[in-house]
Amino acid sequence: MATMKAVRIHSYGGPEVMVYEDAPMPALHNDDVLIKVFAAGVNPVDWKIRQGYMQDKMTLPLILGWDVAGVIKEKGPGVSGLEIGDSIYTRPSIFRNGAYAEYIAVKASEVALKPESLDYNQAAAVPLAGLTAWQALFDLAHLQTGQKILIHAAAGGVGHFAVQFAKWAGAHVVGTASARNHDFLRSIGVHETIDYTATLFEDVVHDADVVFDTMGGEVWERSWKVLKKGGIMVSALRVPQEGGAEALNKLGAHVFVQPDAAQLGEIAVLIDSGHVRPEIEQIFPLQEAEQAHRLIQTGHVRGKIVINVTSS
Ligand SMILES: NC(=O)c1ccc[n+]([C@@H]2O[C@H](COP(=O)([O-])OP(=O)(O)OC[C@H]3O[C@@H](n4cnc5c(N)ncnc54)[C@H](OP(=O)(O)O)[C@@H]3O)[C@@H](O)[C@H]2O)c1
């Protein structure tokens, strides 16, 4: 049996359950491409799944990591539009093995060409967080030029893409982060920064058209106050209760990111035209995926963490 190096879990638990080991090469389905992974993005869903989130839908042993940049090495007979040798990036389905590995099989319909201006580490930082922000702002909130948007955790993986998309769309952007991140927030397009450790955002933000929440909990609950009537809050964590938001004449929505090659293509255009840039806090080698998880679980990463698998 052909094998590859991968980081897998054989049981759910803390970062120590991640094992760097030999794993079987992925099986290729008719509509799949086999990708040689150059880099894998790290996202909070990786450690949540490692801890047991959605375990009824997962199969052990499991390779974590659902953000990929790499090169197509093989394609199934049903694949058209992509060629062996293409440099690609993708956020594949989380219900298959992930990308903390030398190879991953991915449905071709989930794969887009990599932005040319990014290297593989940078490209791997984009798909999951970028698609989440895109689907929240444009598919759900239908953000318009001139609207005011409050973006929570604006320096985080999802937040820093949301800020750049909102700025590009011509919105007035208000962002929360601790003070150490405010220069960074201004550099990516935030018009008004709020230090959540010193100021209650609801004391200073009023009549927002859109709130994008990636914190949940009491941040989500308090955020209804800042929305104007008819405004919408999209949350990556909370599902609005039936009737709750409507009673306030406000709208609530939940984003659960979906693979989308067409949207990755649009994001690549924004990146290559200089409107959007991924921020990377740290790059780890595949063997140190455990350390990458310990860092992302602090909840205070600026931008993204990436696992570099190979450089050639
Ligand atoms: N539903 C979906 O499809 C979906 C998709 C992607 C992500 N998510 C979820 O969304 C959440 C965020 O993901 P992410 O990748 O953006 O996480 P992340 O990169 O780990 O977020 C870290 C950021 O959060 C900021 N932060 C921490 N506490 C804060 C607070 N009280 N107020 C404002 N900012 C705060 C930190 O800024 P400071 O260092 O300045 O504190 C840091 O920059 C996670 O729970 C993730 O699982 C859901």
Short mmCIF file of C-alpha atoms and ligand atoms in Angstrom, two decimals:
data_model
loop_
_atom_site.label_atom_id
_atom_site.label_comp_id
_atom_site.label_asym_id
_atom_site.label_seq_id
_atom_site.Cartn_x
_atom_site.Cartn_y
_atom_site.Cartn_z
CA MET A 1 0.00 0.00 0.00
CA ALA A 2 1.36 3.42 -0.97
CA THR A 3 1.74 5.76 2.00
CA MET A 4 2.43 9.41 2.73
CA LYS A 5 3.31 11.48 5.80
CA ALA A 6 0.31 12.96 7.59
CA VAL A 7 -0.83 14.29 10.95
CA ARG A 8 -3.78 12.19 12.10
CA ILE A 9 -5.92 11.72 15.19
CA HIS A 10 -6.97 8.26 16.35
CA SER A 11 -9.06 9.60 19.25
CA TYR A 12 -10.57 12.94 20.24
CA GLY A 13 -8.83 15.15 22.78
CA GLY A 14 -6.13 17.78 23.36
CA PRO A 15 -3.31 18.75 20.96
CA GLU A 16 -1.32 15.70 22.11
CA VAL A 17 -3.68 13.31 20.24
CA MET A 18 -2.20 14.54 16.93
CA VAL A 19 0.27 12.02 15.52
CA TYR A 20 2.78 12.60 12.69
CA GLU A 21 2.94 9.23 10.93
CA ASP A 22 2.55 7.23 7.72
CA ALA A 23 -0.99 7.16 6.35
CA PRO A 24 -2.49 5.58 3.21
CA MET A 25 -2.43 7.69 0.05
CA PRO A 26 -5.91 9.14 -0.60
CA ALA A 27 -8.23 7.21 -2.93
CA LEU A 28 -9.20 9.22 -6.01
CA HIS A 29 -12.88 9.33 -7.04
CA ASN A 30 -14.14 9.98 -10.57
CA ASP A 31 -14.65 13.73 -9.98
CA ASP A 32 -11.59 14.27 -7.71
CA VAL A 33 -8.18 15.79 -8.20
CA LEU A 34 -5.18 14.56 -6.21
CA ILE A 35 -3.33 17.56 -4.80
CA LYS A 36 0.27 17.58 -3.66
CA VAL A 37 -0.09 19.77 -0.57
CA PHE A 38 2.45 22.58 -0.26
CA ALA A 39 0.72 24.30 2.67
CA ALA A 40 -2.36 23.90 4.85
CA GLY A 41 -4.14 26.72 6.66
CA VAL A 42 -5.01 26.25 10.34
CA ASN A 43 -8.49 27.22 11.53
CA PRO A 44 -10.39 27.00 14.84
CA VAL A 45 -12.60 24.26 13.34
CA ASP A 46 -9.49 22.05 13.23
CA TRP A 47 -9.07 22.04 17.00
CA LYS A 48 -12.83 21.88 17.57
CA ILE A 49 -13.04 18.71 15.43
CA ARG A 50 -9.91 17.37 17.17
CA GLN A 51 -11.81 17.81 20.45
CA GLY A 52 -14.87 15.94 19.16
CA TYR A 53 -17.09 18.58 17.45
CA MET A 54 -19.36 16.86 14.86
CA GLN A 55 -17.84 13.46 15.71
CA ASP A 56 -21.04 11.70 14.62
CA LYS A 57 -20.13 12.79 11.05
CA MET A 58 -16.38 11.99 11.24
CA THR A 59 -14.43 8.75 10.86
CA LEU A 60 -11.24 7.93 12.77
CA PRO A 61 -8.36 7.92 12.08
CA LEU A 62 -8.80 11.41 10.63
CA ILE A 63 -6.43 13.84 8.93
CA LEU A 64 -7.23 17.39 10.10
CA GLY A 65 -7.00 20.65 8.13
CA TRP A 66 -9.39 21.98 5.50
CA ASP A 67 -7.47 24.79 3.77
CA VAL A 68 -5.08 23.82 1.00
CA ALA A 69 -2.60 25.28 -1.47
CA GLY A 70 -0.69 22.97 -3.77
CA VAL A 71 -0.35 21.44 -7.21
CA ILE A 72 -2.59 18.95 -9.05
CA LYS A 73 -0.78 15.63 -9.50
CA GLU A 74 -3.61 13.44 -10.86
CA LYS A 75 -7.21 13.87 -11.92
CA GLY A 76 -10.17 11.52 -12.04
CA PRO A 77 -11.68 10.64 -15.44
CA GLY A 78 -14.70 12.90 -14.80
CA VAL A 79 -12.65 16.06 -14.22
CA SER A 80 -12.56 18.85 -16.79
CA GLY A 81 -11.34 22.43 -16.54
CA LEU A 82 -8.34 21.63 -14.32
CA GLU A 83 -5.03 20.16 -15.47
CA ILE A 84 -2.18 18.23 -13.92
CA GLY A 85 0.41 20.79 -12.85
CA ASP A 86 -2.09 23.56 -12.03
CA SER A 87 -1.30 25.59 -8.90
CA ILE A 88 -4.51 25.65 -6.90
CA TYR A 89 -6.11 26.58 -3.60
CA THR A 90 -9.25 25.21 -2.00
CA ARG A 91 -11.38 24.85 1.08
CA PRO A 92 -12.52 21.23 0.61
CA SER A 93 -15.42 19.45 2.30
CA ILE A 94 -14.75 18.88 5.99
CA PHE A 95 -16.39 15.49 5.79
CA ARG A 96 -13.31 13.90 4.18
CA ASN A 97 -9.68 13.65 5.28
CA GLY A 98 -7.96 17.04 5.47
CA ALA A 99 -4.70 18.65 4.39
CA TYR A 100 -2.20 18.13 7.23
CA ALA A 101 -0.61 15.64 4.83
CA GLU A 102 1.54 15.33 1.72
CA TYR A 103 -1.50 14.64 -0.48
CA ILE A 104 -5.25 15.23 -0.39
CA ALA A 105 -8.05 14.14 -2.75
CA VAL A 106 -10.59 16.91 -3.34
CA LYS A 107 -13.67 17.25 -5.53
CA ALA A 108 -12.56 19.22 -8.57
CA SER A 109 -15.62 21.48 -8.27
CA GLU A 110 -14.22 22.80 -4.95
CA VAL A 111 -10.85 23.81 -6.41
CA ALA A 112 -9.77 27.19 -7.87
CA LEU A 113 -6.52 28.44 -9.38
CA LYS A 114 -4.19 29.94 -6.77
CA PRO A 115 -3.81 33.75 -6.77
CA GLU A 116 -0.65 34.36 -8.79
CA SER A 117 0.67 37.05 -6.45
CA LEU A 118 0.73 34.73 -3.42
CA ASP A 119 3.16 31.97 -2.53
CA TYR A 120 1.72 28.65 -1.35
CA ASN A 121 1.91 29.49 2.37
CA GLN A 122 0.01 32.73 1.80
CA ALA A 123 -2.53 31.04 -0.48
CA ALA A 124 -3.29 28.35 2.11
CA ALA A 125 -4.26 31.11 4.55
CA VAL A 126 -7.13 32.31 2.37
CA PRO A 127 -9.86 29.80 1.44
CA LEU A 128 -11.77 28.88 4.61
CA ALA A 129 -11.60 32.25 6.35
CA GLY A 130 -11.96 34.18 3.10
CA LEU A 131 -15.03 32.21 1.99
CA THR A 132 -16.63 32.60 5.43
CA ALA A 133 -16.24 36.37 5.28
CA TRP A 134 -17.39 36.52 1.64
CA GLN A 135 -20.51 34.41 2.24
CA ALA A 136 -21.40 36.37 5.41
CA LEU A 137 -20.98 39.83 3.89
CA PHE A 138 -22.26 39.29 0.35
CA ASP A 139 -24.49 36.17 0.26
CA LEU A 140 -26.23 36.80 3.60
CA ALA A 141 -25.87 40.49 4.59
CA HIS A 142 -25.84 41.80 0.98
CA LEU A 143 -23.47 44.57 2.11
CA GLN A 144 -23.81 47.77 0.06
CA THR A 145 -21.58 50.78 -0.62
CA GLY A 146 -22.00 53.42 2.09
CA GLN A 147 -23.37 51.05 4.74
CA LYS A 148 -21.89 50.88 8.22
CA ILE A 149 -20.61 47.47 9.31
CA LEU A 150 -19.32 46.42 12.73
CA ILE A 151 -16.86 43.53 12.44
CA HIS A 152 -15.99 41.73 15.67
CA ALA A 153 -12.55 40.10 16.07
CA ALA A 154 -11.48 42.17 13.08
CA ALA A 155 -7.81 41.13 13.43
CA GLY A 156 -8.62 37.41 13.38
CA GLY A 157 -8.51 34.93 10.53
CA VAL A 158 -12.05 35.57 9.33
CA GLY A 159 -12.24 39.17 10.55
CA HIS A 160 -9.23 40.48 8.64
CA PHE A 161 -10.70 39.22 5.35
CA ALA A 162 -14.11 40.66 6.25
CA VAL A 163 -12.51 44.06 6.85
CA GLN A 164 -10.77 44.06 3.47
CA PHE A 165 -13.87 42.88 1.58
CA ALA A 166 -16.04 45.51 3.31
CA LYS A 167 -13.53 48.27 2.54
CA TRP A 168 -13.39 47.13 -1.11
CA ALA A 169 -17.21 47.17 -1.22
CA GLY A 170 -17.21 50.81 -0.07
CA ALA A 171 -18.65 50.27 3.41
CA HIS A 172 -17.79 52.25 6.54
CA VAL A 173 -15.89 49.70 8.65
CA VAL A 174 -15.85 49.59 12.45
CA GLY A 175 -13.69 46.85 13.96
CA THR A 176 -13.04 45.44 17.43
CA ALA A 177 -9.66 44.16 18.65
CA SER A 178 -7.31 44.74 21.57
CA ALA A 179 -5.21 47.91 21.27
CA ARG A 180 -2.08 46.05 20.09
CA ASN A 181 -3.92 45.29 16.82
CA HIS A 182 -5.26 48.79 16.06
CA ASP A 183 -2.43 49.90 13.76
CA PHE A 184 -2.90 46.64 11.86
CA LEU A 185 -6.67 47.21 11.63
CA ARG A 186 -6.15 50.70 10.21
CA SER A 187 -3.63 49.33 7.70
CA ILE A 188 -6.21 46.92 6.26
CA GLY A 189 -9.05 49.44 6.05
CA VAL A 190 -10.85 49.82 9.38
CA HIS A 191 -12.17 53.38 9.72
CA GLU A 192 -13.02 53.20 13.45
CA THR A 193 -11.22 50.90 15.89
CA ILE A 194 -12.67 49.81 19.24
CA ASP A 195 -10.53 48.30 22.00
CA TYR A 196 -12.92 45.70 23.41
CA THR A 197 -10.85 45.49 26.62
CA ALA A 198 -11.49 49.16 27.42
CA THR A 199 -14.76 50.17 25.73
CA LEU A 200 -18.21 48.58 25.43
CA PHE A 201 -18.81 48.60 21.68
CA GLU A 202 -22.52 49.26 22.19
CA ASP A 203 -21.64 52.58 23.87
CA VAL A 204 -19.92 53.89 20.73
CA VAL A 205 -21.55 52.13 17.74
CA HIS A 206 -25.10 53.06 16.75
CA ASP A 207 -27.30 52.44 13.73
CA ALA A 208 -25.09 49.84 12.07
CA ASP A 209 -26.54 48.32 8.91
CA VAL A 210 -24.60 45.09 9.40
CA VAL A 211 -22.84 43.29 12.26
CA PHE A 212 -20.53 40.38 11.51
CA ASP A 213 -20.00 38.30 14.64
CA THR A 214 -17.27 35.67 14.97
CA MET A 215 -17.30 35.68 18.77
CA GLY A 216 -20.76 34.44 19.73
CA GLY A 217 -21.88 34.40 23.40
CA GLU A 218 -22.47 37.76 25.03
CA VAL A 219 -20.82 39.61 22.13
CA TRP A 220 -23.64 38.31 19.90
CA GLU A 221 -26.30 39.18 22.50
CA ARG A 222 -25.03 42.74 23.04
CA SER A 223 -24.65 43.35 19.31
CA TRP A 224 -28.39 43.57 18.64
CA LYS A 225 -28.29 46.99 20.33
CA VAL A 226 -25.99 48.53 17.73
CA LEU A 227 -28.04 47.48 14.71
CA LYS A 228 -30.49 49.92 13.20
CA LYS A 229 -34.06 48.77 12.46
CA GLY A 230 -33.97 46.56 9.40
CA GLY A 231 -30.26 45.85 9.96
CA ILE A 232 -28.81 42.35 9.90
CA MET A 233 -26.39 40.45 12.11
CA VAL A 234 -24.59 37.49 10.56
CA SER A 235 -22.93 35.18 13.06
CA ALA A 236 -20.41 32.43 12.43
CA LEU A 237 -21.31 30.88 15.78
CA ARG A 238 -24.91 31.59 16.76
CA VAL A 239 -28.07 30.53 14.98
CA PRO A 240 -30.75 33.16 15.56
CA GLN A 241 -33.78 31.91 17.43
CA GLU A 242 -37.03 31.83 15.51
CA GLY A 243 -38.77 35.18 15.92
CA GLY A 244 -36.13 36.68 18.24
CA ALA A 245 -34.55 39.16 15.87
CA GLU A 246 -37.77 39.85 13.99
CA ALA A 247 -39.36 41.04 17.24
CA LEU A 248 -36.72 43.79 17.28
CA ASN A 249 -37.36 44.56 13.58
CA LYS A 250 -33.86 43.28 12.90
CA LEU A 251 -32.59 40.30 10.95
CA GLY A 252 -30.34 37.48 12.07
CA ALA A 253 -28.46 34.89 10.00
CA HIS A 254 -25.92 32.13 10.57
CA VAL A 255 -23.06 31.51 8.17
CA PHE A 256 -21.71 27.97 7.84
CA VAL A 257 -19.00 28.17 5.22
CA GLN A 258 -19.43 26.09 2.07
CA PRO A 259 -16.77 25.14 -0.50
CA ASP A 260 -17.14 27.45 -3.52
CA ALA A 261 -14.63 27.50 -6.37
CA ALA A 262 -16.32 30.42 -8.15
CA GLN A 263 -16.07 32.62 -5.06
CA LEU A 264 -12.43 31.59 -4.58
CA GLY A 265 -11.90 32.77 -8.15
CA GLU A 266 -13.43 36.17 -7.31
CA ILE A 267 -11.29 36.43 -4.17
CA ALA A 268 -8.17 35.59 -6.21
CA VAL A 269 -8.95 38.55 -8.50
CA LEU A 270 -9.19 40.88 -5.49
CA ILE A 271 -5.89 39.53 -4.16
CA ASP A 272 -4.06 39.83 -7.47
CA SER A 273 -5.38 43.38 -7.97
CA GLY A 274 -4.00 44.41 -4.56
CA HIS A 275 -7.27 44.88 -2.66
CA VAL A 276 -6.87 41.94 -0.27
CA ARG A 277 -3.85 40.40 1.45
CA PRO A 278 -3.67 37.52 3.93
CA GLU A 279 -1.80 38.26 7.16
CA ILE A 280 0.21 35.35 8.56
CA GLU A 281 1.32 35.32 12.18
CA GLN A 282 3.37 32.13 12.10
CA ILE A 283 4.29 29.20 9.83
CA PHE A 284 4.93 25.74 11.32
CA PRO A 285 6.36 22.62 9.65
CA LEU A 286 3.96 19.66 9.38
CA GLN A 287 5.71 17.83 12.24
CA GLU A 288 4.80 20.75 14.55
CA ALA A 289 1.06 20.82 13.92
CA GLU A 290 0.53 20.27 17.63
CA GLN A 291 2.25 23.61 18.40
CA ALA A 292 0.13 25.30 15.75
CA HIS A 293 -3.00 24.10 17.56
CA ARG A 294 -1.71 25.33 20.92
CA LEU A 295 -1.18 28.77 19.38
CA ILE A 296 -4.55 29.08 17.61
CA GLN A 297 -6.35 27.96 20.75
CA THR A 298 -5.10 31.08 22.54
CA GLY A 299 -7.78 32.97 20.57
CA HIS A 300 -5.39 35.87 19.97
CA VAL A 301 -3.73 35.15 16.65
CA ARG A 302 -3.40 38.08 14.23
CA GLY A 303 -4.56 36.86 10.82
CA LYS A 304 -3.66 33.24 10.15
CA ILE A 305 -1.41 30.34 11.07
CA VAL A 306 -0.15 28.08 8.30
CA ILE A 307 1.43 24.63 8.20
CA ASN A 308 4.11 24.31 5.54
CA VAL A 309 4.24 20.79 4.15
CA THR A 310 6.81 21.13 1.39
CA SER A 311 8.45 23.84 -0.66
CA SER A 312 8.94 21.81 -3.87
N1 LIG B 1 -19.56 28.98 10.89
C1 LIG B 1 -18.51 28.94 10.07
O1 LIG B 1 -18.60 28.54 8.91
C2 LIG B 1 -17.17 29.43 10.57
C3 LIG B 1 -16.13 29.64 9.67
C4 LIG B 1 -14.92 30.14 10.14
C5 LIG B 1 -14.77 30.41 11.50
N2 LIG B 1 -15.80 30.15 12.36
C6 LIG B 1 -15.65 30.40 13.79
O2 LIG B 1 -15.46 31.82 13.98
C7 LIG B 1 -14.60 32.04 15.07
C8 LIG B 1 -13.48 32.97 14.63
O3 LIG B 1 -12.64 32.29 13.68
P1 LIG B 1 -11.25 32.95 13.28
O4 LIG B 1 -10.56 32.00 12.37
O5 LIG B 1 -11.44 34.35 12.86
O6 LIG B 1 -10.55 32.92 14.74
P2 LIG B 1 -9.17 33.49 15.21
O7 LIG B 1 -8.36 33.92 14.04
O8 LIG B 1 -8.58 32.48 16.14
O9 LIG B 1 -9.57 34.78 16.06
C9 LIG B 1 -8.56 35.41 16.80
C10 LIG B 1 -8.87 36.89 16.95
O10 LIG B 1 -9.94 37.08 17.86
C11 LIG B 1 -9.74 38.33 18.49
N3 LIG B 1 -10.50 38.40 19.75
C12 LIG B 1 -10.40 37.56 20.81
N4 LIG B 1 -11.33 37.93 21.74
C13 LIG B 1 -12.00 39.00 21.24
C14 LIG B 1 -13.08 39.82 21.71
N5 LIG B 1 -13.66 39.60 22.92
N6 LIG B 1 -13.53 40.82 20.92
C15 LIG B 1 -12.96 41.05 19.71
N7 LIG B 1 -11.93 40.32 19.21
C16 LIG B 1 -11.47 39.31 19.97
C17 LIG B 1 -8.25 38.40 18.69
O11 LIG B 1 -7.84 39.76 18.74
P3 LIG B 1 -6.97 40.27 20.01
O12 LIG B 1 -5.71 39.42 19.99
O13 LIG B 1 -6.76 41.71 19.72
O14 LIG B 1 -7.80 39.97 21.23
C18 LIG B 1 -7.68 37.65 17.48
O15 LIG B 1 -7.19 38.51 16.48
C19 LIG B 1 -14.14 30.66 15.56
O16 LIG B 1 -14.94 30.27 16.65
C20 LIG B 1 -14.41 29.75 14.37
O17 LIG B 1 -14.63 28.41 14.73
C21 LIG B 1 -16.99 29.66 11.92
#
